[in-house]
Amino acid sequence: MRALWRIISGSFKWGWRLLNFIREFILNVFLVVLIIVAVGIYLQVRHTPLTSTKGALVMDLTGTVVDKPTMNNKVRQLGRELFGASSNRLQENSLFDTVDMLRQAKGDDNITGLVLSLKDFAGADQASLQYIGKALREFRDSGKPIYAVGDRYSQAQYFLASYANKIYLTPQGAVDLYGIATNNLYYKTLLDKLKVNSHIFRAGTYKSAVEPFLRDNMSDYAREADSRWVDQLWQHYLTAAAANRQITPQQLFPGAQAMLDGLRAVQGNTAQFALNNKWVDEVASRSAIDDALTKAFGWNKRDKTFNGISIYDYQSAPSSQQGGQIAVIFANGAIIDGPETPGSVGGATADQIRYARLDPDIKAIVFRVNSPGGSVTASELIRSELDAARAAGKPVVVSMGGVAASGGYWISTPANYIIASASTLTGSIGIFGMINTVESSLDAIGVHTDGVATSPLADVSMTKTLPSEFSQMMRLNVENGYHNFINLVAQSRHKTPEEVDKIGQGHVWIGSDAAQNGLVDQLGDFDDAVSKAAELAQLKQYQLNWYLNEPGLLDSLFTQTSASVYAVLPSVIQSWLPAQVTQVVDRLKMDVGLGLNWNDPQNRYAFCLSCEQMMR
């Protein structure tokens, strides 16, 4: 009886604890929602647009600029208030929202100038920087001054600062103009030591995405190909920035030795060196810069600074809703098979194209591609949907961002018209397959695999040597994929397969070369793509319908919370480890060879490894 009573009382006790947990969980959720609502109301009250007081728009970008942020602006602003600035370097800003606000401010009588405060700006691809630069030039040409303020300018920060009427630098500051480089990690020796066997099948002499698994260094073919577009990308940077500063590219960057000589002449004073080279207009203390900005924009007694409003607080005006609709659909990030994840392209993109095709109000599609490629299967799914939209009579214009290579070019082939930036990395027409097996690793520790199979093709396992028949089948499959790729390009670009093969073979082309090779129709930007879509659809008036998957409120809150936690945790962990170790770990985390979701059902990929680095 006593034992029975213990069982009953124990069950009651655990049941009561479960009820208490559920009650506390529900109350905590309710409290979190209440806090969100309260903070939302607070933000609405606090962050009001600049109305009666005139002043500057402060472009204080934090984090990166991307085509399609993983979090919407409202929730991001909420996160800034709730979690502070710890995750600012992880923040993503919409390229198109940034440009729209600059263009709105250009015509806003209450905005009398622009202040570029870019200390927390982590960068963007060069095509995006050029598009923002276009909006900055429009702002400056309207007669409103632009001032750049900084203690130190990174290369991306300086590119935007070069559009300013005046660039300020503090006395201990510097301008980091060094050039462009690509660096990949190579794992062959590591894989050999771990006794991991990498089975690689590739079509394309220059298809270097698999080299990290096959070599300990870059091949001559890859070095030749990458050297060309890296040099051209740097020349595009220098040409634009030098023109903004009204000097020659040689004056802007005289070379490493000349820079060393110049630094020696000023005893290593980097600020004076920047002034001597005409990189900046004035070296001044923060207080002197504040006085100059106060003189230009007036004094704000409440905030104890010059009159201005952050780009994050500036209210964008609603766009006019007239004319036919042009759908804007994004392919931003690596292409993966199955559901889409933040920062990648998946099945949701194909669904959006289908919805646009079936929507009678959509008259044309602008397909914005900023992707280094990925799964061949997923790329073909997206391509076929885009082809169906064109077949349905809806013009398709591809607007290429910083990267539209390999699978990114595959999904661009159905377009009526392709527009790329001069700095876009595209092409990389090639395919590879990759399967890693660990039978040697297991053998070394005394673990072995054995069994029976009805055919060699069924006996495929990562714990066994790949059957010869399966390897031959994989090679045929990859070669067939490459054959399909060049035929798709040949058909869409009105070339023969032999002509495409000559400019294919996995070769990466920069936009200006791609235009000469006939891989794109025109050099331009997103504005040109929208104008072309309106022209093809015969629309005199139009409105843009942005196809964006907005996450739910709770999903966004959890995402912001996770970002903040990840921003804090590394600093704690790094305090336990030597700095060199943490730097290597960070590099490994960035390496796309380890980070890509290799989930193609046929193990076939059209991916550009070097191109992906330019998206960071």
Coordinates of C-alpha atoms in Angstrom, one line a residue:
M1 CA 0.0 0.0 0.0
R2 CA 2.8 2.3 0.9
A3 CA 4.6 1.6 -2.4
L4 CA 1.3 2.3 -4.3
W5 CA 1.0 5.6 -2.4
R6 CA 4.6 6.5 -3.3
I7 CA 3.8 5.9 -7.0
I8 CA 0.6 8.0 -6.8
S9 CA 2.2 10.8 -4.9
G10 CA 5.3 10.8 -7.2
S11 CA 3.1 11.0 -10.3
F12 CA 1.1 13.8 -8.7
K13 CA 4.3 15.7 -7.8
W14 CA 5.8 15.4 -11.3
G15 CA 2.5 16.4 -12.9
W16 CA 2.3 19.4 -10.6
R17 CA 5.8 20.4 -11.7
L18 CA 4.9 20.1 -15.3
L19 CA 1.8 22.3 -14.8
N20 CA 4.0 24.9 -13.1
F21 CA 6.5 24.8 -16.0
I22 CA 3.7 25.3 -18.5
R23 CA 2.2 28.1 -16.5
E24 CA 5.6 29.9 -16.1
F25 CA 6.4 29.3 -19.8
I26 CA 3.1 30.9 -20.9
L27 CA 3.5 33.8 -18.6
N28 CA 7.1 34.4 -19.8
V29 CA 5.9 34.3 -23.5
F30 CA 3.2 36.8 -22.6
L31 CA 5.7 39.0 -20.8
V32 CA 8.0 39.0 -23.8
V33 CA 5.2 39.9 -26.2
L34 CA 4.2 42.7 -23.8
I35 CA 7.8 44.0 -23.8
I36 CA 7.9 43.9 -27.6
V37 CA 4.6 45.9 -27.8
A38 CA 5.9 48.5 -25.3
V39 CA 9.2 48.9 -27.0
G40 CA 7.4 49.2 -30.4
I41 CA 5.2 52.0 -29.0
Y42 CA 8.3 53.6 -27.5
L43 CA 10.1 53.5 -30.9
Q44 CA 7.1 55.1 -32.6
V45 CA 7.0 57.9 -30.2
R46 CA 10.8 58.4 -30.0
H47 CA 11.8 58.0 -33.6
T48 CA 10.0 60.7 -35.5
P49 CA 11.0 62.0 -38.9
L50 CA 12.9 65.3 -39.2
T51 CA 10.0 67.7 -39.8
S52 CA 10.3 71.3 -38.4
T53 CA 14.1 71.3 -37.9
K54 CA 16.4 71.2 -40.9
G55 CA 19.7 69.3 -40.7
A56 CA 21.8 66.5 -42.1
L57 CA 21.0 62.9 -42.9
V58 CA 23.5 60.8 -41.1
M59 CA 24.5 57.7 -43.0
D60 CA 25.7 55.7 -40.1
L61 CA 25.5 52.2 -41.7
T62 CA 26.3 49.4 -39.4
G63 CA 27.1 45.8 -40.6
T64 CA 26.9 44.9 -44.3
V65 CA 24.8 45.9 -47.2
V66 CA 23.1 43.0 -49.1
D67 CA 20.4 42.6 -51.7
K68 CA 18.0 40.7 -49.4
P69 CA 18.5 41.0 -45.6
T70 CA 17.5 38.0 -43.5
M71 CA 15.5 40.3 -41.1
N72 CA 13.1 43.1 -41.8
N73 CA 13.9 46.7 -40.9
K74 CA 11.3 47.1 -38.2
V75 CA 12.4 44.1 -36.2
R76 CA 16.0 45.0 -36.7
Q77 CA 15.4 48.4 -35.2
L78 CA 13.6 46.7 -32.3
G79 CA 16.6 44.5 -31.8
R80 CA 18.9 47.5 -31.7
E81 CA 16.8 48.9 -28.8
L82 CA 16.4 45.6 -27.0
F83 CA 19.9 44.1 -27.4
G84 CA 22.1 47.2 -27.9
A85 CA 24.9 47.4 -30.5
S86 CA 26.7 44.2 -29.7
S87 CA 25.5 42.5 -32.9
N88 CA 25.9 45.5 -35.2
R89 CA 28.7 43.9 -37.2
L90 CA 26.2 41.1 -38.0
Q91 CA 23.5 43.4 -39.1
E92 CA 22.3 43.4 -42.7
N93 CA 21.0 46.4 -44.5
S94 CA 18.9 46.4 -47.7
L95 CA 20.8 47.9 -50.6
F96 CA 17.6 49.1 -52.2
D97 CA 16.2 50.7 -49.0
T98 CA 19.5 52.5 -48.6
V99 CA 19.4 53.9 -52.1
D100 CA 15.7 54.8 -51.9
M101 CA 16.3 56.8 -48.7
L102 CA 19.2 58.7 -50.2
R103 CA 17.1 59.6 -53.2
Q104 CA 14.2 60.6 -51.0
A105 CA 16.5 62.8 -48.9
K106 CA 17.8 64.4 -52.0
G107 CA 14.4 66.0 -52.6
D108 CA 13.6 66.6 -48.9
D109 CA 13.7 70.3 -48.0
N110 CA 14.4 69.4 -44.4
I111 CA 17.6 67.5 -45.3
T112 CA 20.3 70.0 -46.1
G113 CA 23.2 67.7 -46.4
L114 CA 24.7 64.3 -45.8
V115 CA 27.2 63.0 -43.2
L116 CA 28.9 59.7 -43.9
S117 CA 29.8 58.1 -40.6
L118 CA 30.9 54.7 -41.6
K119 CA 33.0 53.4 -38.7
D120 CA 30.6 50.4 -38.2
F121 CA 30.1 49.7 -41.9
A122 CA 31.5 46.2 -42.6
G123 CA 31.3 46.4 -46.4
A124 CA 29.4 45.1 -49.5
D125 CA 30.3 43.7 -52.9
Q126 CA 31.7 46.2 -55.3
A127 CA 28.6 46.3 -57.5
S128 CA 26.5 47.3 -54.5
L129 CA 29.0 50.0 -53.5
Q130 CA 28.8 51.4 -57.0
Y131 CA 25.0 51.5 -56.9
I132 CA 25.1 53.3 -53.5
G133 CA 27.8 55.6 -55.0
K134 CA 25.4 56.4 -57.9
A135 CA 22.8 57.6 -55.3
L136 CA 25.5 59.6 -53.4
R137 CA 26.5 61.3 -56.7
E138 CA 22.9 62.2 -57.4
F139 CA 22.6 63.7 -53.9
R140 CA 25.8 65.7 -54.3
D141 CA 24.8 66.9 -57.7
S142 CA 21.5 68.2 -56.3
G143 CA 23.6 70.9 -54.6
K144 CA 23.5 69.4 -51.1
P145 CA 27.0 68.8 -49.5
I146 CA 28.3 65.5 -48.4
Y147 CA 30.8 65.2 -45.5
A148 CA 32.7 62.0 -44.6
V149 CA 33.9 61.7 -41.0
G150 CA 36.2 58.9 -39.8
D151 CA 39.0 57.8 -37.5
R152 CA 40.0 55.1 -40.0
Y153 CA 38.5 54.1 -43.4
S154 CA 38.5 50.6 -44.7
Q155 CA 38.6 50.1 -48.4
A156 CA 34.8 49.7 -48.7
Q157 CA 34.2 52.7 -46.4
Y158 CA 36.6 54.8 -48.4
F159 CA 34.9 54.0 -51.6
L160 CA 31.7 55.6 -50.3
A161 CA 33.6 58.4 -48.7
S162 CA 35.2 59.3 -52.0
Y163 CA 31.9 60.7 -53.1
A164 CA 31.9 63.3 -50.4
N165 CA 32.6 67.0 -51.0
K166 CA 34.9 66.9 -48.0
I167 CA 36.6 64.0 -46.3
Y168 CA 37.7 64.4 -42.6
L169 CA 40.3 62.2 -40.9
T170 CA 41.3 62.4 -37.2
P171 CA 45.1 62.8 -36.5
Q172 CA 45.7 59.2 -35.5
G173 CA 43.6 57.8 -38.4
A174 CA 44.5 56.1 -41.6
V175 CA 43.0 55.1 -45.0
D176 CA 43.4 51.4 -45.7
L177 CA 44.0 51.2 -49.4
Y178 CA 45.9 47.9 -50.1
G179 CA 44.2 46.1 -53.0
I180 CA 42.2 43.0 -53.5
A181 CA 43.2 39.4 -52.8
T182 CA 41.6 36.0 -52.7
N183 CA 42.7 33.3 -50.2
N184 CA 41.3 29.8 -49.9
L185 CA 42.1 27.1 -47.4
Y186 CA 43.4 23.8 -48.9
Y187 CA 42.8 20.5 -47.1
K188 CA 44.5 17.8 -49.1
T189 CA 47.2 17.1 -46.5
L190 CA 44.6 17.2 -43.7
L191 CA 42.3 14.8 -45.5
D192 CA 45.3 12.5 -46.2
K193 CA 46.2 12.5 -42.5
L194 CA 42.5 11.8 -41.6
K195 CA 42.5 9.1 -44.4
V196 CA 39.4 10.7 -46.0
N197 CA 39.1 9.9 -49.7
S198 CA 37.6 12.7 -51.8
H199 CA 36.1 11.5 -55.0
I200 CA 35.9 14.5 -57.4
F201 CA 34.3 14.6 -60.8
R202 CA 34.4 17.9 -62.7
A203 CA 33.8 19.4 -66.1
G204 CA 35.7 22.6 -66.8
T205 CA 39.5 23.2 -66.8
Y206 CA 39.1 26.3 -64.6
K207 CA 36.5 24.8 -62.2
S208 CA 38.5 25.4 -59.1
A209 CA 35.8 25.1 -56.4
V210 CA 37.0 21.5 -55.7
E211 CA 40.7 22.3 -55.6
P212 CA 40.8 22.7 -51.8
F213 CA 40.0 19.0 -51.5
L214 CA 42.5 17.9 -54.2
R215 CA 45.5 20.1 -53.6
D216 CA 47.5 22.1 -51.0
N217 CA 47.8 25.1 -53.2
M218 CA 46.2 26.9 -56.2
S219 CA 46.6 25.4 -59.6
D220 CA 48.1 27.4 -62.4
Y221 CA 44.8 27.4 -64.3
A222 CA 43.0 28.9 -61.2
R223 CA 45.8 31.4 -60.6
E224 CA 45.6 32.6 -64.2
A225 CA 41.8 33.0 -64.2
D226 CA 41.6 34.6 -60.8
S227 CA 44.5 37.0 -61.4
R228 CA 42.6 38.5 -64.4
W229 CA 39.4 39.4 -62.7
V230 CA 41.0 40.4 -59.4
D231 CA 43.2 42.9 -61.2
Q232 CA 40.2 44.2 -63.2
L233 CA 38.1 44.5 -60.1
W234 CA 40.8 46.6 -58.4
Q235 CA 41.2 48.8 -61.5
H236 CA 37.4 49.5 -61.4
Y237 CA 37.7 50.5 -57.8
L238 CA 40.6 52.8 -58.4
T239 CA 39.1 54.4 -61.5
A240 CA 35.8 55.3 -59.7
A241 CA 37.4 56.5 -56.5
A242 CA 40.1 58.5 -58.3
A243 CA 37.6 60.2 -60.5
N244 CA 35.6 61.2 -57.3
R245 CA 38.8 62.6 -55.8
Q246 CA 39.8 64.3 -59.1
I247 CA 43.2 62.5 -59.2
T248 CA 44.6 59.7 -61.4
P249 CA 44.4 56.0 -60.3
Q250 CA 48.2 56.1 -60.1
Q251 CA 48.0 59.0 -57.7
L252 CA 45.4 57.2 -55.6
F253 CA 47.4 54.0 -55.4
P254 CA 51.0 54.5 -56.4
G255 CA 52.0 50.9 -55.5
A256 CA 53.3 49.2 -52.4
Q257 CA 56.9 50.5 -52.6
A258 CA 55.8 54.1 -53.3
M259 CA 53.5 53.9 -50.3
L260 CA 56.4 52.7 -48.1
D261 CA 58.5 55.5 -49.3
G262 CA 55.8 58.0 -48.7
L263 CA 55.2 56.7 -45.2
R264 CA 58.9 56.9 -44.4
A265 CA 58.9 60.5 -45.5
V266 CA 56.3 61.4 -42.8
Q267 CA 57.8 59.1 -40.2
G268 CA 54.9 56.7 -40.4
N269 CA 52.2 59.3 -39.8
T270 CA 49.3 57.6 -41.7
A271 CA 47.0 60.6 -41.4
Q272 CA 49.6 63.0 -42.9
F273 CA 50.3 60.4 -45.6
A274 CA 46.6 60.3 -46.5
L275 CA 46.5 64.1 -46.6
N276 CA 49.6 64.3 -48.8
N277 CA 48.2 61.7 -51.2
K278 CA 44.9 63.7 -51.5
W279 CA 43.0 60.8 -50.0
V280 CA 41.4 63.1 -47.5
D281 CA 40.8 66.9 -47.4
E282 CA 41.5 67.7 -43.8
V283 CA 43.1 66.1 -40.8
A284 CA 41.3 67.4 -37.7
S285 CA 40.3 66.5 -34.2
R286 CA 36.8 65.2 -33.4
S287 CA 35.9 68.5 -31.7
A288 CA 37.0 70.5 -34.7
I289 CA 35.0 68.2 -37.0
D290 CA 32.0 68.6 -34.8
D291 CA 32.4 72.4 -34.9
A292 CA 32.5 72.3 -38.7
L293 CA 29.4 70.2 -38.9
T294 CA 27.6 72.4 -36.4
K295 CA 28.4 75.4 -38.5
A296 CA 27.0 73.6 -41.6
F297 CA 23.8 72.2 -40.0
G298 CA 23.2 74.0 -36.7
W299 CA 23.2 72.8 -33.1
N300 CA 20.8 70.4 -31.5
K301 CA 20.6 71.4 -27.8
R302 CA 18.7 68.3 -26.8
D303 CA 21.1 65.8 -28.3
K304 CA 24.2 68.0 -27.8
T305 CA 25.3 67.5 -31.4
F306 CA 24.7 69.0 -34.9
N307 CA 21.2 68.8 -36.3
G308 CA 20.9 65.5 -38.0
I309 CA 18.9 62.3 -38.2
S310 CA 20.2 58.8 -38.6
I311 CA 19.4 56.9 -41.7
Y312 CA 17.8 54.3 -39.5
D313 CA 15.4 56.9 -38.0
Y314 CA 14.6 58.6 -41.3
Q315 CA 11.1 57.7 -42.5
S316 CA 10.9 56.5 -46.1
A317 CA 7.9 57.8 -48.0
P318 CA 5.5 55.3 -49.5
S319 CA 6.1 54.7 -53.2
S320 CA 3.5 55.7 -55.8
Q321 CA 1.1 53.0 -56.8
Q322 CA 0.4 53.6 -60.4
G323 CA 0.6 51.5 -63.6
G324 CA 1.3 47.8 -64.1
Q325 CA 3.3 45.8 -61.7
I326 CA 6.8 44.6 -62.2
A327 CA 7.8 41.7 -59.8
V328 CA 11.2 42.0 -58.2
I329 CA 12.4 38.5 -57.2
F330 CA 15.7 37.7 -55.4
A331 CA 18.2 34.9 -55.7
N332 CA 20.6 35.9 -53.0
G333 CA 23.2 33.5 -51.6
A334 CA 24.2 29.9 -52.3
I335 CA 21.6 27.7 -54.1
I336 CA 20.5 24.7 -52.1
D337 CA 18.1 21.9 -52.7
G338 CA 14.9 22.0 -50.7
P339 CA 13.5 24.7 -48.4
E340 CA 15.2 28.0 -48.4
T341 CA 17.2 29.1 -45.4
P342 CA 18.4 32.6 -44.4
G343 CA 21.1 33.7 -46.8
S344 CA 20.5 31.0 -49.3
V345 CA 18.3 30.3 -52.4
G346 CA 15.9 27.4 -52.4
G347 CA 12.5 26.2 -53.4
A348 CA 10.8 29.4 -52.2
T349 CA 12.4 31.3 -55.1
A350 CA 10.9 29.0 -57.6
D351 CA 7.5 29.3 -55.9
Q352 CA 7.8 33.1 -56.1
I353 CA 8.5 33.0 -59.8
R354 CA 5.5 30.7 -60.3
Y355 CA 3.2 33.1 -58.3
A356 CA 4.4 36.0 -60.4
R357 CA 3.7 34.0 -63.6
L358 CA 0.2 33.2 -62.5
D359 CA -0.6 36.7 -61.2
P360 CA -2.4 38.6 -64.0
D361 CA -1.3 42.0 -62.4
I362 CA 2.3 41.1 -62.9
K363 CA 3.4 42.3 -66.3
A364 CA 7.2 41.7 -66.1
I365 CA 9.8 40.2 -63.8
V366 CA 13.1 41.6 -62.7
F367 CA 15.2 38.7 -61.4
R368 CA 17.9 40.0 -59.1
V369 CA 20.7 37.4 -59.0
N370 CA 23.5 37.7 -56.4
S371 CA 24.7 34.1 -56.1
P372 CA 27.9 32.0 -56.5
G373 CA 25.7 29.0 -57.4
G374 CA 25.3 25.7 -55.7
S375 CA 23.0 22.7 -56.3
V376 CA 22.5 21.8 -60.0
T377 CA 19.1 20.3 -59.2
A378 CA 17.9 23.4 -57.4
S379 CA 19.3 25.7 -60.1
E380 CA 17.4 23.8 -62.8
L381 CA 14.2 24.0 -60.8
I382 CA 14.5 27.8 -60.6
R383 CA 15.6 28.1 -64.2
S384 CA 12.6 26.1 -65.5
E385 CA 10.1 28.3 -63.6
L386 CA 11.7 31.4 -65.0
D387 CA 11.6 29.9 -68.5
A388 CA 7.9 29.1 -68.0
A389 CA 7.3 32.8 -67.0
R390 CA 8.9 34.0 -70.2
A391 CA 7.0 31.5 -72.2
A392 CA 3.8 32.8 -70.6
G393 CA 4.5 36.2 -72.2
K394 CA 6.0 38.0 -69.2
P395 CA 9.4 39.6 -70.0
V396 CA 12.2 38.6 -67.7
V397 CA 15.2 40.8 -67.1
V398 CA 18.0 39.6 -65.0
S399 CA 19.8 42.2 -62.8
M400 CA 23.2 40.8 -61.7
G401 CA 24.6 41.9 -58.4
G402 CA 28.2 41.4 -57.3
V403 CA 28.2 37.7 -58.2
A404 CA 26.1 35.7 -60.7
A405 CA 28.4 32.7 -61.4
S406 CA 28.0 29.0 -62.0
G407 CA 24.5 28.1 -60.8
G408 CA 23.9 31.9 -60.5
Y409 CA 24.4 32.1 -64.3
W410 CA 22.5 28.9 -64.9
I411 CA 19.3 30.4 -63.4
S412 CA 19.9 33.6 -65.5
T413 CA 19.8 31.9 -68.9
P414 CA 16.0 32.1 -69.6
A415 CA 16.1 35.9 -69.4
N416 CA 15.0 38.1 -72.3
Y417 CA 17.8 40.5 -71.3
I418 CA 20.7 40.3 -68.8
I419 CA 22.2 43.4 -67.2
A420 CA 25.4 43.2 -65.1
S421 CA 27.6 45.7 -63.4
A422 CA 31.1 46.2 -64.8
S423 CA 32.3 44.6 -61.5
T424 CA 30.0 41.6 -61.5
L425 CA 31.6 38.2 -61.4
T426 CA 29.8 35.9 -63.7
G427 CA 30.3 32.9 -66.0
S428 CA 32.1 30.1 -64.3
I429 CA 30.2 27.7 -66.6
G430 CA 31.2 24.3 -65.2
I431 CA 30.0 21.5 -63.0
F432 CA 31.5 19.2 -60.4
G433 CA 30.5 16.3 -58.3
M434 CA 32.0 15.4 -54.9
I435 CA 31.7 12.4 -52.5
N436 CA 33.9 11.9 -49.5
T437 CA 34.4 8.4 -48.1
V438 CA 36.0 7.4 -44.8
E439 CA 36.7 3.7 -45.2
S440 CA 40.5 4.3 -44.7
S441 CA 39.8 6.3 -41.5
L442 CA 37.7 3.6 -40.1
D443 CA 40.2 0.9 -41.0
A444 CA 42.9 2.8 -39.1
I445 CA 40.9 2.5 -35.9
G446 CA 39.8 -1.1 -36.4
V447 CA 36.3 -0.5 -37.8
H448 CA 35.3 -2.3 -41.0
T449 CA 32.3 -2.4 -43.3
D450 CA 31.0 -5.4 -45.1
G451 CA 27.7 -6.6 -46.5
V452 CA 25.9 -7.8 -49.6
A453 CA 24.2 -6.0 -52.5
T454 CA 22.2 -6.9 -55.5
S455 CA 24.5 -4.7 -57.7
P456 CA 27.6 -2.5 -57.3
L457 CA 25.4 0.6 -57.8
A458 CA 23.5 -0.3 -54.6
D459 CA 26.7 -0.8 -52.6
V460 CA 27.5 2.9 -52.2
S461 CA 28.4 4.0 -48.7
M462 CA 30.6 6.7 -47.2
T463 CA 32.2 3.9 -45.1
K464 CA 33.3 1.9 -48.2
T465 CA 35.3 2.4 -51.3
L466 CA 33.1 3.7 -54.2
P467 CA 32.4 1.0 -56.7
S468 CA 34.0 1.6 -60.1
E469 CA 30.7 1.4 -61.8
F470 CA 29.3 4.2 -59.6
S471 CA 32.3 6.4 -60.2
Q472 CA 31.9 5.9 -64.0
M473 CA 28.2 6.8 -63.7
M474 CA 29.0 9.9 -61.7
R475 CA 31.5 11.0 -64.3
L476 CA 28.9 10.6 -67.1
N477 CA 26.3 12.4 -65.0
V478 CA 28.6 15.4 -64.4
E479 CA 29.7 15.5 -68.1
N480 CA 26.0 15.4 -69.1
G481 CA 25.3 18.3 -66.7
Y482 CA 28.0 20.4 -68.3
H483 CA 26.7 19.5 -71.7
N484 CA 23.3 20.7 -70.7
F485 CA 24.8 23.8 -69.1
I486 CA 26.6 24.9 -72.3
N487 CA 23.6 24.1 -74.4
L488 CA 21.3 26.2 -72.2
V489 CA 23.8 29.1 -72.5
A490 CA 24.2 28.6 -76.3
Q491 CA 20.4 28.7 -76.8
S492 CA 19.8 31.7 -74.7
R493 CA 22.9 33.7 -76.0
H494 CA 22.5 32.7 -79.6
K495 CA 25.8 30.9 -79.8
T496 CA 27.0 27.5 -80.8
P497 CA 27.9 25.0 -78.0
E498 CA 31.5 25.1 -79.2
E499 CA 31.6 28.9 -78.8
V500 CA 30.2 28.7 -75.2
D501 CA 32.7 25.9 -74.4
K502 CA 35.6 28.2 -75.3
I503 CA 34.4 30.9 -72.8
G504 CA 33.1 28.2 -70.3
Q505 CA 35.3 25.5 -68.8
G506 CA 34.6 27.1 -65.4
H507 CA 36.2 30.4 -66.4
V508 CA 35.2 33.3 -64.2
W509 CA 34.6 36.6 -66.1
I510 CA 34.2 40.1 -64.8
G511 CA 31.1 42.0 -66.1
S512 CA 33.1 44.1 -68.6
D513 CA 34.6 40.9 -70.1
A514 CA 31.3 39.1 -70.0
A515 CA 29.7 41.8 -72.1
Q516 CA 32.4 41.4 -74.7
N517 CA 32.0 37.6 -74.6
G518 CA 28.2 38.0 -75.1
L519 CA 27.3 36.4 -71.7
V520 CA 25.4 39.6 -70.8
D521 CA 23.5 42.1 -72.9
Q522 CA 24.4 45.4 -71.2
L523 CA 26.5 46.9 -68.4
G524 CA 24.3 48.7 -65.9
D525 CA 22.6 48.5 -62.6
F526 CA 19.2 47.7 -61.0
D527 CA 17.7 51.0 -62.3
D528 CA 18.6 50.0 -65.9
A529 CA 17.0 46.5 -65.4
V530 CA 13.7 48.0 -64.2
S531 CA 13.6 50.4 -67.1
K532 CA 14.3 47.6 -69.5
A533 CA 11.6 45.4 -68.0
A534 CA 9.1 48.3 -68.3
E535 CA 10.2 48.8 -71.9
L536 CA 9.7 45.1 -72.8
A537 CA 6.3 45.0 -71.1
Q538 CA 5.4 48.3 -72.8
L539 CA 4.6 50.0 -69.5
K540 CA 4.7 53.8 -69.4
Q541 CA 3.8 53.8 -65.7
Y542 CA 4.7 51.0 -63.4
Q543 CA 5.1 50.0 -59.7
L544 CA 7.5 47.5 -58.2
N545 CA 6.1 44.5 -56.4
W546 CA 8.9 43.2 -54.1
Y547 CA 8.7 39.5 -53.5
L548 CA 10.2 39.2 -50.0
N549 CA 9.6 36.4 -47.5
E550 CA 9.1 38.4 -44.3
P551 CA 9.7 36.3 -41.2
G552 CA 7.1 36.2 -38.4
L553 CA 7.5 38.4 -35.4
L554 CA 8.6 35.6 -33.1
D555 CA 10.9 34.1 -35.7
S556 CA 12.5 37.5 -36.1
L557 CA 12.8 38.0 -32.4
F558 CA 14.5 34.6 -31.9
T559 CA 16.8 35.4 -34.9
Q560 CA 17.8 38.7 -33.3
T561 CA 18.3 37.1 -29.9
S562 CA 20.5 34.4 -31.4
A563 CA 22.6 37.0 -33.3
S564 CA 23.2 38.8 -30.0
V565 CA 24.1 35.7 -28.2
Y566 CA 26.5 34.6 -30.9
A567 CA 28.0 38.1 -30.8
V568 CA 28.7 37.8 -27.1
L569 CA 29.8 34.2 -26.8
P570 CA 32.8 34.4 -29.1
S571 CA 34.4 37.1 -26.9
V572 CA 34.0 34.9 -23.9
I573 CA 35.5 31.8 -25.7
Q574 CA 38.3 33.9 -27.3
S575 CA 39.4 35.0 -23.8
W576 CA 40.3 31.4 -23.1
L577 CA 42.3 30.8 -26.4
P578 CA 45.3 32.3 -28.0
A579 CA 44.5 35.0 -30.6
Q580 CA 46.0 33.0 -33.4
V581 CA 43.7 30.0 -32.7
T582 CA 40.6 32.2 -32.7
Q583 CA 41.6 33.8 -36.0
V584 CA 42.0 30.4 -37.7
V585 CA 38.6 29.3 -36.3
D586 CA 37.0 32.5 -37.7
R587 CA 38.6 31.8 -41.1
L588 CA 37.3 28.2 -41.0
K589 CA 33.8 29.5 -40.2
M590 CA 33.9 31.8 -43.2
D591 CA 35.2 29.2 -45.6
V592 CA 32.4 28.3 -47.9
G593 CA 33.9 24.9 -48.7
L594 CA 33.0 23.8 -45.3
G595 CA 29.9 25.9 -44.8
L596 CA 27.8 25.2 -48.0
N597 CA 24.9 22.8 -47.6
W598 CA 26.1 20.1 -50.0
N599 CA 22.7 18.5 -50.4
D600 CA 22.2 18.1 -54.2
P601 CA 20.4 14.7 -54.6
Q602 CA 22.7 13.8 -57.5
N603 CA 25.9 15.3 -55.8
R604 CA 26.3 17.8 -58.7
Y605 CA 27.2 21.4 -58.1
A606 CA 27.7 24.5 -60.2
F607 CA 29.6 26.7 -57.7
C608 CA 32.3 29.4 -57.7
L609 CA 34.4 29.3 -54.6
S610 CA 36.5 32.4 -55.3
C611 CA 33.4 34.4 -56.4
E612 CA 31.8 33.7 -53.0
Q613 CA 34.6 35.5 -51.2
M614 CA 33.7 38.8 -53.0
M615 CA 30.2 38.6 -51.5
R616 CA 31.5 38.9 -47.9

